[in-house]
Amino acid sequence: MQATNDVCPPTNNHTRPDPQVERKLVDIFFSRVHPRYPFLDRFSFEEFYQSYQLSKDTSRVSPSKPFHLHMVLAISARIMQLHPEMGGNINPEFYYSNATRYVDEALQVPGLERIQSLLLLALYILRTPGSISNLGGWHIIGFAVRYAVELGMHRNIKCGGPRAQDPYRIEIRRRVFWSAYVLDRAVSLTLGRPFALSENDIDVDLEASYRLAKS
């Protein structure tokens, strides 16, 4: 009896699945991952996602945009793979392979986008079976937290004063930092490893001070 390949989509990076499949994957990420780690702005993500469905040209956007998109799809596909009861049989490596085409450039983008990229990488690796993957995820998260500290994201920034930023930017910084913090704590406790940052060094607000659109 001839073996059949029941993994969809195929591993050919030039073959794209039904847009409805990707729509489902995006919704899975924002319903299952985003509530715990809300480091992406769903509104801006959806804007790029919609434009990407119309045109695959990414030459005029930050390389972080397509990297984040494919990593979100890869993470959701991995979640579906680990939970067969969700239905579907989508190969997460298809999207992860696509994401790796942008990873070098994405990690060169400074600031918040680099930390977002690192967190997406860590979330995918942590959902990849194997103890080595867990340790690799811990290293990536630690780097993300230390880079956040380098940017001063662990310190409180008000809307007024010499270091003032707009409320939207402050809220994104807050979400990215606390997502990295919570992920670092969770993985470090699981692996019995030290935390990347002491609580005594943190004074950034935990509560939201600004509501992002459609987040």
mmCIF file with all atom_site columns, C-alpha atoms in Angstrom:
data_model
loop_
_atom_site.group_PDB
_atom_site.id
_atom_site.type_symbol
_atom_site.label_atom_id
_atom_site.label_alt_id
_atom_site.label_comp_id
_atom_site.label_asym_id
_atom_site.label_entity_id
_atom_site.label_seq_id
_atom_site.pdbx_PDB_ins_code
_atom_site.Cartn_x
_atom_site.Cartn_y
_atom_site.Cartn_z
_atom_site.occupancy
_atom_site.B_iso_or_equiv
_atom_site.pdbx_formal_charge
_atom_site.auth_seq_id
_atom_site.auth_comp_id
_atom_site.auth_asym_id
_atom_site.auth_atom_id
_atom_site.pdbx_PDB_model_num
ATOM 1   C CA . MET A 1 1   ? 0.000  0.000  0.000  1.00 0.00 ? 1   MET A CA 1
ATOM 2   C CA . GLN A 1 2   ? 1.427  3.332  -1.022 1.00 0.00 ? 2   GLN A CA 1
ATOM 3   C CA . ALA A 1 3   ? 2.031  5.807  1.790  1.00 0.00 ? 3   ALA A CA 1
ATOM 4   C CA . THR A 1 4   ? 0.235  9.106  1.563  1.00 0.00 ? 4   THR A CA 1
ATOM 5   C CA . ASN A 1 5   ? 1.299  12.465 2.893  1.00 0.00 ? 5   ASN A CA 1
ATOM 6   C CA . ASP A 1 6   ? -1.560 13.808 5.009  1.00 0.00 ? 6   ASP A CA 1
ATOM 7   C CA . VAL A 1 7   ? 0.303  16.877 6.193  1.00 0.00 ? 7   VAL A CA 1
ATOM 8   C CA . CYS A 1 8   ? -1.153 20.093 4.866  1.00 0.00 ? 8   CYS A CA 1
ATOM 9   C CA . PRO A 1 9   ? 0.213  22.434 3.660  1.00 0.00 ? 9   PRO A CA 1
ATOM 10  C CA . PRO A 1 10  ? 3.157  20.793 1.872  1.00 0.00 ? 10  PRO A CA 1
ATOM 11  C CA . THR A 1 11  ? 6.706  21.745 2.776  1.00 0.00 ? 11  THR A CA 1
ATOM 12  C CA . ASN A 1 12  ? 7.255  23.562 -0.525 1.00 0.00 ? 12  ASN A CA 1
ATOM 13  C CA . ASN A 1 13  ? 7.767  27.151 0.613  1.00 0.00 ? 13  ASN A CA 1
ATOM 14  C CA . HIS A 1 14  ? 6.249  28.490 -2.590 1.00 0.00 ? 14  HIS A CA 1
ATOM 15  C CA . THR A 1 15  ? 2.924  26.726 -2.038 1.00 0.00 ? 15  THR A CA 1
ATOM 16  C CA . ARG A 1 16  ? 0.463  28.668 0.060  1.00 0.00 ? 16  ARG A CA 1
ATOM 17  C CA . PRO A 1 17  ? -2.568 27.078 1.717  1.00 0.00 ? 17  PRO A CA 1
ATOM 18  C CA . ASP A 1 18  ? -6.140 28.260 1.615  1.00 0.00 ? 18  ASP A CA 1
ATOM 19  C CA . PRO A 1 19  ? -6.398 31.784 3.111  1.00 0.00 ? 19  PRO A CA 1
ATOM 20  C CA . GLN A 1 20  ? -9.111 30.446 5.421  1.00 0.00 ? 20  GLN A CA 1
ATOM 21  C CA . VAL A 1 21  ? -6.522 28.166 7.007  1.00 0.00 ? 21  VAL A CA 1
ATOM 22  C CA . GLU A 1 22  ? -4.246 31.098 7.761  1.00 0.00 ? 22  GLU A CA 1
ATOM 23  C CA . ARG A 1 23  ? -7.180 33.128 9.047  1.00 0.00 ? 23  ARG A CA 1
ATOM 24  C CA . LYS A 1 24  ? -7.897 30.333 11.500 1.00 0.00 ? 24  LYS A CA 1
ATOM 25  C CA . LEU A 1 25  ? -4.252 30.233 12.581 1.00 0.00 ? 25  LEU A CA 1
ATOM 26  C CA . VAL A 1 26  ? -4.182 33.977 13.237 1.00 0.00 ? 26  VAL A CA 1
ATOM 27  C CA . ASP A 1 27  ? -7.347 33.687 15.321 1.00 0.00 ? 27  ASP A CA 1
ATOM 28  C CA . ILE A 1 28  ? -5.865 30.794 17.299 1.00 0.00 ? 28  ILE A CA 1
ATOM 29  C CA . PHE A 1 29  ? -2.806 32.851 18.206 1.00 0.00 ? 29  PHE A CA 1
ATOM 30  C CA . PHE A 1 30  ? -4.802 35.846 19.383 1.00 0.00 ? 30  PHE A CA 1
ATOM 31  C CA . SER A 1 31  ? -7.292 33.734 21.314 1.00 0.00 ? 31  SER A CA 1
ATOM 32  C CA . ARG A 1 32  ? -4.867 31.293 22.956 1.00 0.00 ? 32  ARG A CA 1
ATOM 33  C CA . VAL A 1 33  ? -1.444 32.982 23.153 1.00 0.00 ? 33  VAL A CA 1
ATOM 34  C CA . HIS A 1 34  ? -2.124 36.714 23.058 1.00 0.00 ? 34  HIS A CA 1
ATOM 35  C CA . PRO A 1 35  ? -4.244 36.877 26.255 1.00 0.00 ? 35  PRO A CA 1
ATOM 36  C CA . ARG A 1 36  ? -1.268 35.582 28.259 1.00 0.00 ? 36  ARG A CA 1
ATOM 37  C CA . TYR A 1 37  ? 1.507  37.282 26.281 1.00 0.00 ? 37  TYR A CA 1
ATOM 38  C CA . PRO A 1 38  ? 0.010  40.413 24.646 1.00 0.00 ? 38  PRO A CA 1
ATOM 39  C CA . PHE A 1 39  ? 3.247  41.728 23.141 1.00 0.00 ? 39  PHE A CA 1
ATOM 40  C CA . LEU A 1 40  ? 1.859  42.224 19.622 1.00 0.00 ? 40  LEU A CA 1
ATOM 41  C CA . ASP A 1 41  ? -0.570 44.954 18.654 1.00 0.00 ? 41  ASP A CA 1
ATOM 42  C CA . ARG A 1 42  ? -3.344 43.015 16.958 1.00 0.00 ? 42  ARG A CA 1
ATOM 43  C CA . PHE A 1 43  ? -4.615 46.025 15.036 1.00 0.00 ? 43  PHE A CA 1
ATOM 44  C CA . SER A 1 44  ? -1.291 46.730 13.301 1.00 0.00 ? 44  SER A CA 1
ATOM 45  C CA . PHE A 1 45  ? -0.711 42.993 12.840 1.00 0.00 ? 45  PHE A CA 1
ATOM 46  C CA . GLU A 1 46  ? -4.086 42.604 11.136 1.00 0.00 ? 46  GLU A CA 1
ATOM 47  C CA . GLU A 1 47  ? -3.364 45.581 8.881  1.00 0.00 ? 47  GLU A CA 1
ATOM 48  C CA . PHE A 1 48  ? -0.209 43.940 7.581  1.00 0.00 ? 48  PHE A CA 1
ATOM 49  C CA . TYR A 1 49  ? -1.878 40.534 7.381  1.00 0.00 ? 49  TYR A CA 1
ATOM 50  C CA . GLN A 1 50  ? -4.661 41.907 5.189  1.00 0.00 ? 50  GLN A CA 1
ATOM 51  C CA . SER A 1 51  ? -2.240 43.712 2.882  1.00 0.00 ? 51  SER A CA 1
ATOM 52  C CA . TYR A 1 52  ? -0.042 40.608 2.688  1.00 0.00 ? 52  TYR A CA 1
ATOM 53  C CA . GLN A 1 53  ? -3.016 38.546 1.531  1.00 0.00 ? 53  GLN A CA 1
ATOM 54  C CA . LEU A 1 54  ? -3.431 40.952 -1.388 1.00 0.00 ? 54  LEU A CA 1
ATOM 55  C CA . SER A 1 55  ? 0.235  41.331 -2.260 1.00 0.00 ? 55  SER A CA 1
ATOM 56  C CA . LYS A 1 56  ? 3.185  39.268 -1.073 1.00 0.00 ? 56  LYS A CA 1
ATOM 57  C CA . ASP A 1 57  ? 5.564  42.175 -1.717 1.00 0.00 ? 57  ASP A CA 1
ATOM 58  C CA . THR A 1 58  ? 7.442  42.876 1.533  1.00 0.00 ? 58  THR A CA 1
ATOM 59  C CA . SER A 1 59  ? 10.146 45.113 0.072  1.00 0.00 ? 59  SER A CA 1
ATOM 60  C CA . ARG A 1 60  ? 8.646  48.288 1.543  1.00 0.00 ? 60  ARG A CA 1
ATOM 61  C CA . VAL A 1 61  ? 8.023  47.116 5.095  1.00 0.00 ? 61  VAL A CA 1
ATOM 62  C CA . SER A 1 62  ? 10.218 46.271 8.045  1.00 0.00 ? 62  SER A CA 1
ATOM 63  C CA . PRO A 1 63  ? 11.502 42.677 7.816  1.00 0.00 ? 63  PRO A CA 1
ATOM 64  C CA . SER A 1 64  ? 9.939  42.194 11.230 1.00 0.00 ? 64  SER A CA 1
ATOM 65  C CA . LYS A 1 65  ? 6.467  42.307 9.676  1.00 0.00 ? 65  LYS A CA 1
ATOM 66  C CA . PRO A 1 66  ? 6.665  39.145 7.521  1.00 0.00 ? 66  PRO A CA 1
ATOM 67  C CA . PHE A 1 67  ? 8.771  37.430 10.182 1.00 0.00 ? 67  PHE A CA 1
ATOM 68  C CA . HIS A 1 68  ? 6.152  38.081 12.848 1.00 0.00 ? 68  HIS A CA 1
ATOM 69  C CA . LEU A 1 69  ? 3.377  36.920 10.526 1.00 0.00 ? 69  LEU A CA 1
ATOM 70  C CA . HIS A 1 70  ? 4.995  33.601 9.650  1.00 0.00 ? 70  HIS A CA 1
ATOM 71  C CA . MET A 1 71  ? 6.015  32.980 13.261 1.00 0.00 ? 71  MET A CA 1
ATOM 72  C CA . VAL A 1 72  ? 2.444  33.573 14.442 1.00 0.00 ? 72  VAL A CA 1
ATOM 73  C CA . LEU A 1 73  ? 1.218  31.083 11.847 1.00 0.00 ? 73  LEU A CA 1
ATOM 74  C CA . ALA A 1 74  ? 3.932  28.592 12.838 1.00 0.00 ? 74  ALA A CA 1
ATOM 75  C CA . ILE A 1 75  ? 3.103  28.851 16.548 1.00 0.00 ? 75  ILE A CA 1
ATOM 76  C CA . SER A 1 76  ? -0.603 28.321 15.914 1.00 0.00 ? 76  SER A CA 1
ATOM 77  C CA . ALA A 1 77  ? 0.079  25.401 13.597 1.00 0.00 ? 77  ALA A CA 1
ATOM 78  C CA . ARG A 1 78  ? 2.233  23.863 16.341 1.00 0.00 ? 78  ARG A CA 1
ATOM 79  C CA . ILE A 1 79  ? -0.584 24.359 18.849 1.00 0.00 ? 79  ILE A CA 1
ATOM 80  C CA . MET A 1 80  ? -2.974 22.546 16.509 1.00 0.00 ? 80  MET A CA 1
ATOM 81  C CA . GLN A 1 81  ? -0.440 19.767 16.035 1.00 0.00 ? 81  GLN A CA 1
ATOM 82  C CA . LEU A 1 82  ? -0.118 19.316 19.803 1.00 0.00 ? 82  LEU A CA 1
ATOM 83  C CA . HIS A 1 83  ? -3.904 19.389 20.246 1.00 0.00 ? 83  HIS A CA 1
ATOM 84  C CA . PRO A 1 84  ? -5.443 17.062 17.636 1.00 0.00 ? 84  PRO A CA 1
ATOM 85  C CA . GLU A 1 85  ? -8.893 17.721 19.053 1.00 0.00 ? 85  GLU A CA 1
ATOM 86  C CA . MET A 1 86  ? -8.711 21.182 17.458 1.00 0.00 ? 86  MET A CA 1
ATOM 87  C CA . GLY A 1 87  ? -8.933 19.571 14.029 1.00 0.00 ? 87  GLY A CA 1
ATOM 88  C CA . GLY A 1 88  ? -6.712 20.072 11.025 1.00 0.00 ? 88  GLY A CA 1
ATOM 89  C CA . ASN A 1 89  ? -3.280 18.700 10.258 1.00 0.00 ? 89  ASN A CA 1
ATOM 90  C CA . ILE A 1 90  ? -1.098 21.662 9.387  1.00 0.00 ? 90  ILE A CA 1
ATOM 91  C CA . ASN A 1 91  ? 2.672  21.419 9.241  1.00 0.00 ? 91  ASN A CA 1
ATOM 92  C CA . PRO A 1 92  ? 4.191  24.160 11.471 1.00 0.00 ? 92  PRO A CA 1
ATOM 93  C CA . GLU A 1 93  ? 7.582  23.689 9.816  1.00 0.00 ? 93  GLU A CA 1
ATOM 94  C CA . PHE A 1 94  ? 6.119  25.100 6.604  1.00 0.00 ? 94  PHE A CA 1
ATOM 95  C CA . TYR A 1 95  ? 5.588  28.488 8.246  1.00 0.00 ? 95  TYR A CA 1
ATOM 96  C CA . TYR A 1 96  ? 8.712  28.309 10.389 1.00 0.00 ? 96  TYR A CA 1
ATOM 97  C CA . SER A 1 97  ? 10.779 27.690 7.259  1.00 0.00 ? 97  SER A CA 1
ATOM 98  C CA . ASN A 1 98  ? 9.199  30.747 5.650  1.00 0.00 ? 98  ASN A CA 1
ATOM 99  C CA . ALA A 1 99  ? 9.925  32.800 8.763  1.00 0.00 ? 99  ALA A CA 1
ATOM 100 C CA . THR A 1 100 ? 13.608 31.871 8.727  1.00 0.00 ? 100 THR A CA 1
ATOM 101 C CA . ARG A 1 101 ? 13.990 33.682 5.409  1.00 0.00 ? 101 ARG A CA 1
ATOM 102 C CA . TYR A 1 102 ? 13.493 36.931 7.343  1.00 0.00 ? 102 TYR A CA 1
ATOM 103 C CA . VAL A 1 103 ? 15.023 36.066 10.714 1.00 0.00 ? 103 VAL A CA 1
ATOM 104 C CA . ASP A 1 104 ? 18.481 37.583 10.221 1.00 0.00 ? 104 ASP A CA 1
ATOM 105 C CA . GLU A 1 105 ? 17.109 40.928 9.072  1.00 0.00 ? 105 GLU A CA 1
ATOM 106 C CA . ALA A 1 106 ? 14.310 40.895 11.638 1.00 0.00 ? 106 ALA A CA 1
ATOM 107 C CA . LEU A 1 107 ? 16.748 40.463 14.513 1.00 0.00 ? 107 LEU A CA 1
ATOM 108 C CA . GLN A 1 108 ? 18.764 43.414 13.221 1.00 0.00 ? 108 GLN A CA 1
ATOM 109 C CA . VAL A 1 109 ? 15.785 45.741 13.693 1.00 0.00 ? 109 VAL A CA 1
ATOM 110 C CA . PRO A 1 110 ? 16.420 47.584 16.975 1.00 0.00 ? 110 PRO A CA 1
ATOM 111 C CA . GLY A 1 111 ? 13.990 48.314 19.762 1.00 0.00 ? 111 GLY A CA 1
ATOM 112 C CA . LEU A 1 112 ? 10.636 46.734 20.499 1.00 0.00 ? 112 LEU A CA 1
ATOM 113 C CA . GLU A 1 113 ? 10.413 44.819 17.233 1.00 0.00 ? 113 GLU A CA 1
ATOM 114 C CA . ARG A 1 114 ? 13.572 42.862 18.040 1.00 0.00 ? 114 ARG A CA 1
ATOM 115 C CA . ILE A 1 115 ? 12.168 41.804 21.406 1.00 0.00 ? 115 ILE A CA 1
ATOM 116 C CA . GLN A 1 116 ? 8.871  40.824 19.787 1.00 0.00 ? 116 GLN A CA 1
ATOM 117 C CA . SER A 1 117 ? 10.805 38.704 17.291 1.00 0.00 ? 117 SER A CA 1
ATOM 118 C CA . LEU A 1 118 ? 12.753 37.014 20.081 1.00 0.00 ? 118 LEU A CA 1
ATOM 119 C CA . LEU A 1 119 ? 9.592  36.250 22.038 1.00 0.00 ? 119 LEU A CA 1
ATOM 120 C CA . LEU A 1 120 ? 7.952  34.692 18.987 1.00 0.00 ? 120 LEU A CA 1
ATOM 121 C CA . LEU A 1 121 ? 11.028 32.549 18.407 1.00 0.00 ? 121 LEU A CA 1
ATOM 122 C CA . ALA A 1 122 ? 11.013 31.452 22.037 1.00 0.00 ? 122 ALA A CA 1
ATOM 123 C CA . LEU A 1 123 ? 7.310  30.594 22.002 1.00 0.00 ? 123 LEU A CA 1
ATOM 124 C CA . TYR A 1 124 ? 7.770  28.413 18.941 1.00 0.00 ? 124 TYR A CA 1
ATOM 125 C CA . ILE A 1 125 ? 10.864 26.668 20.275 1.00 0.00 ? 125 ILE A CA 1
ATOM 126 C CA . LEU A 1 126 ? 9.206  26.021 23.635 1.00 0.00 ? 126 LEU A CA 1
ATOM 127 C CA . ARG A 1 127 ? 6.370  24.260 21.827 1.00 0.00 ? 127 ARG A CA 1
ATOM 128 C CA . THR A 1 128 ? 8.790  22.076 19.895 1.00 0.00 ? 128 THR A CA 1
ATOM 129 C CA . PRO A 1 129 ? 9.121  18.722 21.697 1.00 0.00 ? 129 PRO A CA 1
ATOM 130 C CA . GLY A 1 130 ? 12.500 18.072 23.319 1.00 0.00 ? 130 GLY A CA 1
ATOM 131 C CA . SER A 1 131 ? 14.425 19.190 26.408 1.00 0.00 ? 131 SER A CA 1
ATOM 132 C CA . ILE A 1 132 ? 17.040 20.943 24.261 1.00 0.00 ? 132 ILE A CA 1
ATOM 133 C CA . SER A 1 133 ? 14.268 23.120 22.835 1.00 0.00 ? 133 SER A CA 1
ATOM 134 C CA . ASN A 1 134 ? 13.257 24.194 26.345 1.00 0.00 ? 134 ASN A CA 1
ATOM 135 C CA . LEU A 1 135 ? 16.811 25.214 27.176 1.00 0.00 ? 135 LEU A CA 1
ATOM 136 C CA . GLY A 1 136 ? 17.148 27.063 23.874 1.00 0.00 ? 136 GLY A CA 1
ATOM 137 C CA . GLY A 1 137 ? 13.919 28.906 24.584 1.00 0.00 ? 137 GLY A CA 1
ATOM 138 C CA . TRP A 1 138 ? 15.209 29.892 28.024 1.00 0.00 ? 138 TRP A CA 1
ATOM 139 C CA . HIS A 1 139 ? 18.366 31.386 26.493 1.00 0.00 ? 139 HIS A CA 1
ATOM 140 C CA . ILE A 1 140 ? 16.365 33.367 23.926 1.00 0.00 ? 140 ILE A CA 1
ATOM 141 C CA . ILE A 1 141 ? 13.975 34.719 26.557 1.00 0.00 ? 141 ILE A CA 1
ATOM 142 C CA . GLY A 1 142 ? 16.892 35.719 28.759 1.00 0.00 ? 142 GLY A CA 1
ATOM 143 C CA . PHE A 1 143 ? 18.418 37.660 25.892 1.00 0.00 ? 143 PHE A CA 1
ATOM 144 C CA . ALA A 1 144 ? 15.069 39.366 25.251 1.00 0.00 ? 144 ALA A CA 1
ATOM 145 C CA . VAL A 1 145 ? 14.770 40.427 28.903 1.00 0.00 ? 145 VAL A CA 1
ATOM 146 C CA . ARG A 1 146 ? 18.336 41.730 29.044 1.00 0.00 ? 146 ARG A CA 1
ATOM 147 C CA . TYR A 1 147 ? 17.822 43.692 25.851 1.00 0.00 ? 147 TYR A CA 1
ATOM 148 C CA . ALA A 1 148 ? 14.615 45.142 27.320 1.00 0.00 ? 148 ALA A CA 1
ATOM 149 C CA . VAL A 1 149 ? 16.632 46.275 30.339 1.00 0.00 ? 149 VAL A CA 1
ATOM 150 C CA . GLU A 1 150 ? 19.211 47.820 28.019 1.00 0.00 ? 150 GLU A CA 1
ATOM 151 C CA . LEU A 1 151 ? 16.370 49.848 26.491 1.00 0.00 ? 151 LEU A CA 1
ATOM 152 C CA . GLY A 1 152 ? 15.142 50.874 29.945 1.00 0.00 ? 152 GLY A CA 1
ATOM 153 C CA . MET A 1 153 ? 11.823 49.107 29.515 1.00 0.00 ? 153 MET A CA 1
ATOM 154 C CA . HIS A 1 154 ? 11.846 47.954 33.139 1.00 0.00 ? 154 HIS A CA 1
ATOM 155 C CA . ARG A 1 155 ? 11.558 51.580 34.241 1.00 0.00 ? 155 ARG A CA 1
ATOM 156 C CA . ASN A 1 156 ? 8.396  53.628 34.367 1.00 0.00 ? 156 ASN A CA 1
ATOM 157 C CA . ILE A 1 157 ? 7.919  56.279 31.686 1.00 0.00 ? 157 ILE A CA 1
ATOM 158 C CA . LYS A 1 158 ? 5.112  58.778 32.056 1.00 0.00 ? 158 LYS A CA 1
ATOM 159 C CA . CYS A 1 159 ? 3.410  60.703 29.298 1.00 0.00 ? 159 CYS A CA 1
ATOM 160 C CA . GLY A 1 160 ? 4.980  63.932 30.541 1.00 0.00 ? 160 GLY A CA 1
ATOM 161 C CA . GLY A 1 161 ? 8.575  64.830 31.311 1.00 0.00 ? 161 GLY A CA 1
ATOM 162 C CA . PRO A 1 162 ? 11.871 64.827 29.411 1.00 0.00 ? 162 PRO A CA 1
ATOM 163 C CA . ARG A 1 163 ? 11.600 61.131 28.406 1.00 0.00 ? 163 ARG A CA 1
ATOM 164 C CA . ALA A 1 164 ? 7.962  61.376 27.412 1.00 0.00 ? 164 ALA A CA 1
ATOM 165 C CA . GLN A 1 165 ? 6.507  59.130 24.731 1.00 0.00 ? 165 GLN A CA 1
ATOM 166 C CA . ASP A 1 166 ? 3.017  58.912 23.326 1.00 0.00 ? 166 ASP A CA 1
ATOM 167 C CA . PRO A 1 167 ? 0.551  56.733 25.289 1.00 0.00 ? 167 PRO A CA 1
ATOM 168 C CA . TYR A 1 168 ? 0.389  54.109 22.540 1.00 0.00 ? 168 TYR A CA 1
ATOM 169 C CA . ARG A 1 169 ? 4.154  53.614 22.573 1.00 0.00 ? 169 ARG A CA 1
ATOM 170 C CA . ILE A 1 170 ? 4.242  53.448 26.359 1.00 0.00 ? 170 ILE A CA 1
ATOM 171 C CA . GLU A 1 171 ? 1.539  50.766 26.373 1.00 0.00 ? 171 GLU A CA 1
ATOM 172 C CA . ILE A 1 172 ? 3.341  48.661 23.762 1.00 0.00 ? 172 ILE A CA 1
ATOM 173 C CA . ARG A 1 173 ? 6.565  48.925 25.782 1.00 0.00 ? 173 ARG A CA 1
ATOM 174 C CA . ARG A 1 174 ? 4.707  47.853 28.914 1.00 0.00 ? 174 ARG A CA 1
ATOM 175 C CA . ARG A 1 175 ? 3.108  44.855 27.219 1.00 0.00 ? 175 ARG A CA 1
ATOM 176 C CA . VAL A 1 176 ? 6.333  43.705 25.606 1.00 0.00 ? 176 VAL A CA 1
ATOM 177 C CA . PHE A 1 177 ? 8.273  43.992 28.851 1.00 0.00 ? 177 PHE A CA 1
ATOM 178 C CA . TRP A 1 178 ? 5.752  42.171 31.037 1.00 0.00 ? 178 TRP A CA 1
ATOM 179 C CA . SER A 1 179 ? 5.289  39.447 28.431 1.00 0.00 ? 179 SER A CA 1
ATOM 180 C CA . ALA A 1 180 ? 9.035  38.843 28.444 1.00 0.00 ? 180 ALA A CA 1
ATOM 181 C CA . TYR A 1 181 ? 9.076  38.945 32.251 1.00 0.00 ? 181 TYR A CA 1
ATOM 182 C CA . VAL A 1 182 ? 6.234  36.431 32.677 1.00 0.00 ? 182 VAL A CA 1
ATOM 183 C CA . LEU A 1 183 ? 7.671  34.095 30.050 1.00 0.00 ? 183 LEU A CA 1
ATOM 184 C CA . ASP A 1 184 ? 11.102 34.257 31.692 1.00 0.00 ? 184 ASP A CA 1
ATOM 185 C CA . ARG A 1 185 ? 9.609  33.463 35.105 1.00 0.00 ? 185 ARG A CA 1
ATOM 186 C CA . ALA A 1 186 ? 7.543  30.556 33.786 1.00 0.00 ? 186 ALA A CA 1
ATOM 187 C CA . VAL A 1 187 ? 10.365 28.896 31.866 1.00 0.00 ? 187 VAL A CA 1
ATOM 188 C CA . SER A 1 188 ? 13.015 29.533 34.536 1.00 0.00 ? 188 SER A CA 1
ATOM 189 C CA . LEU A 1 189 ? 10.844 27.970 37.242 1.00 0.00 ? 189 LEU A CA 1
ATOM 190 C CA . THR A 1 190 ? 10.106 24.973 35.031 1.00 0.00 ? 190 THR A CA 1
ATOM 191 C CA . LEU A 1 191 ? 13.771 24.365 34.240 1.00 0.00 ? 191 LEU A CA 1
ATOM 192 C CA . GLY A 1 192 ? 15.142 25.337 37.645 1.00 0.00 ? 192 GLY A CA 1
ATOM 193 C CA . ARG A 1 193 ? 17.188 28.134 36.094 1.00 0.00 ? 193 ARG A CA 1
ATOM 194 C CA . PRO A 1 194 ? 17.857 31.655 37.426 1.00 0.00 ? 194 PRO A CA 1
ATOM 195 C CA . PHE A 1 195 ? 15.656 34.569 36.434 1.00 0.00 ? 195 PHE A CA 1
ATOM 196 C CA . ALA A 1 196 ? 17.001 37.097 33.957 1.00 0.00 ? 196 ALA A CA 1
ATOM 197 C CA . LEU A 1 197 ? 15.941 40.080 36.100 1.00 0.00 ? 197 LEU A CA 1
ATOM 198 C CA . SER A 1 198 ? 15.231 40.763 39.766 1.00 0.00 ? 198 SER A CA 1
ATOM 199 C CA . GLU A 1 199 ? 11.847 42.183 40.743 1.00 0.00 ? 199 GLU A CA 1
ATOM 200 C CA . ASN A 1 200 ? 13.639 44.838 42.803 1.00 0.00 ? 200 ASN A CA 1
ATOM 201 C CA . ASP A 1 201 ? 14.891 46.437 39.588 1.00 0.00 ? 201 ASP A CA 1
ATOM 202 C CA . ILE A 1 202 ? 11.406 46.884 38.096 1.00 0.00 ? 202 ILE A CA 1
ATOM 203 C CA . ASP A 1 203 ? 9.067  49.830 38.543 1.00 0.00 ? 203 ASP A CA 1
ATOM 204 C CA . VAL A 1 204 ? 7.168  49.880 35.246 1.00 0.00 ? 204 VAL A CA 1
ATOM 205 C CA . ASP A 1 205 ? 3.391  49.839 35.680 1.00 0.00 ? 205 ASP A CA 1
ATOM 206 C CA . LEU A 1 206 ? 1.683  46.468 35.561 1.00 0.00 ? 206 LEU A CA 1
ATOM 207 C CA . GLU A 1 207 ? -1.781 47.857 34.878 1.00 0.00 ? 207 GLU A CA 1
ATOM 208 C CA . ALA A 1 208 ? -2.652 49.189 31.432 1.00 0.00 ? 208 ALA A CA 1
ATOM 209 C CA . SER A 1 209 ? -2.797 52.956 31.104 1.00 0.00 ? 209 SER A CA 1
ATOM 210 C CA . TYR A 1 210 ? -3.913 53.022 27.466 1.00 0.00 ? 210 TYR A CA 1
ATOM 211 C CA . ARG A 1 211 ? -6.213 50.699 25.534 1.00 0.00 ? 211 ARG A CA 1
ATOM 212 C CA . LEU A 1 212 ? -4.921 49.570 22.162 1.00 0.00 ? 212 LEU A CA 1
ATOM 213 C CA . ALA A 1 213 ? -7.447 49.469 19.343 1.00 0.00 ? 213 ALA A CA 1
ATOM 214 C CA . LYS A 1 214 ? -8.963 46.012 18.802 1.00 0.00 ? 214 LYS A CA 1
ATOM 215 C CA . SER A 1 215 ? -6.459 44.311 21.118 1.00 0.00 ? 215 SER A CA 1
#
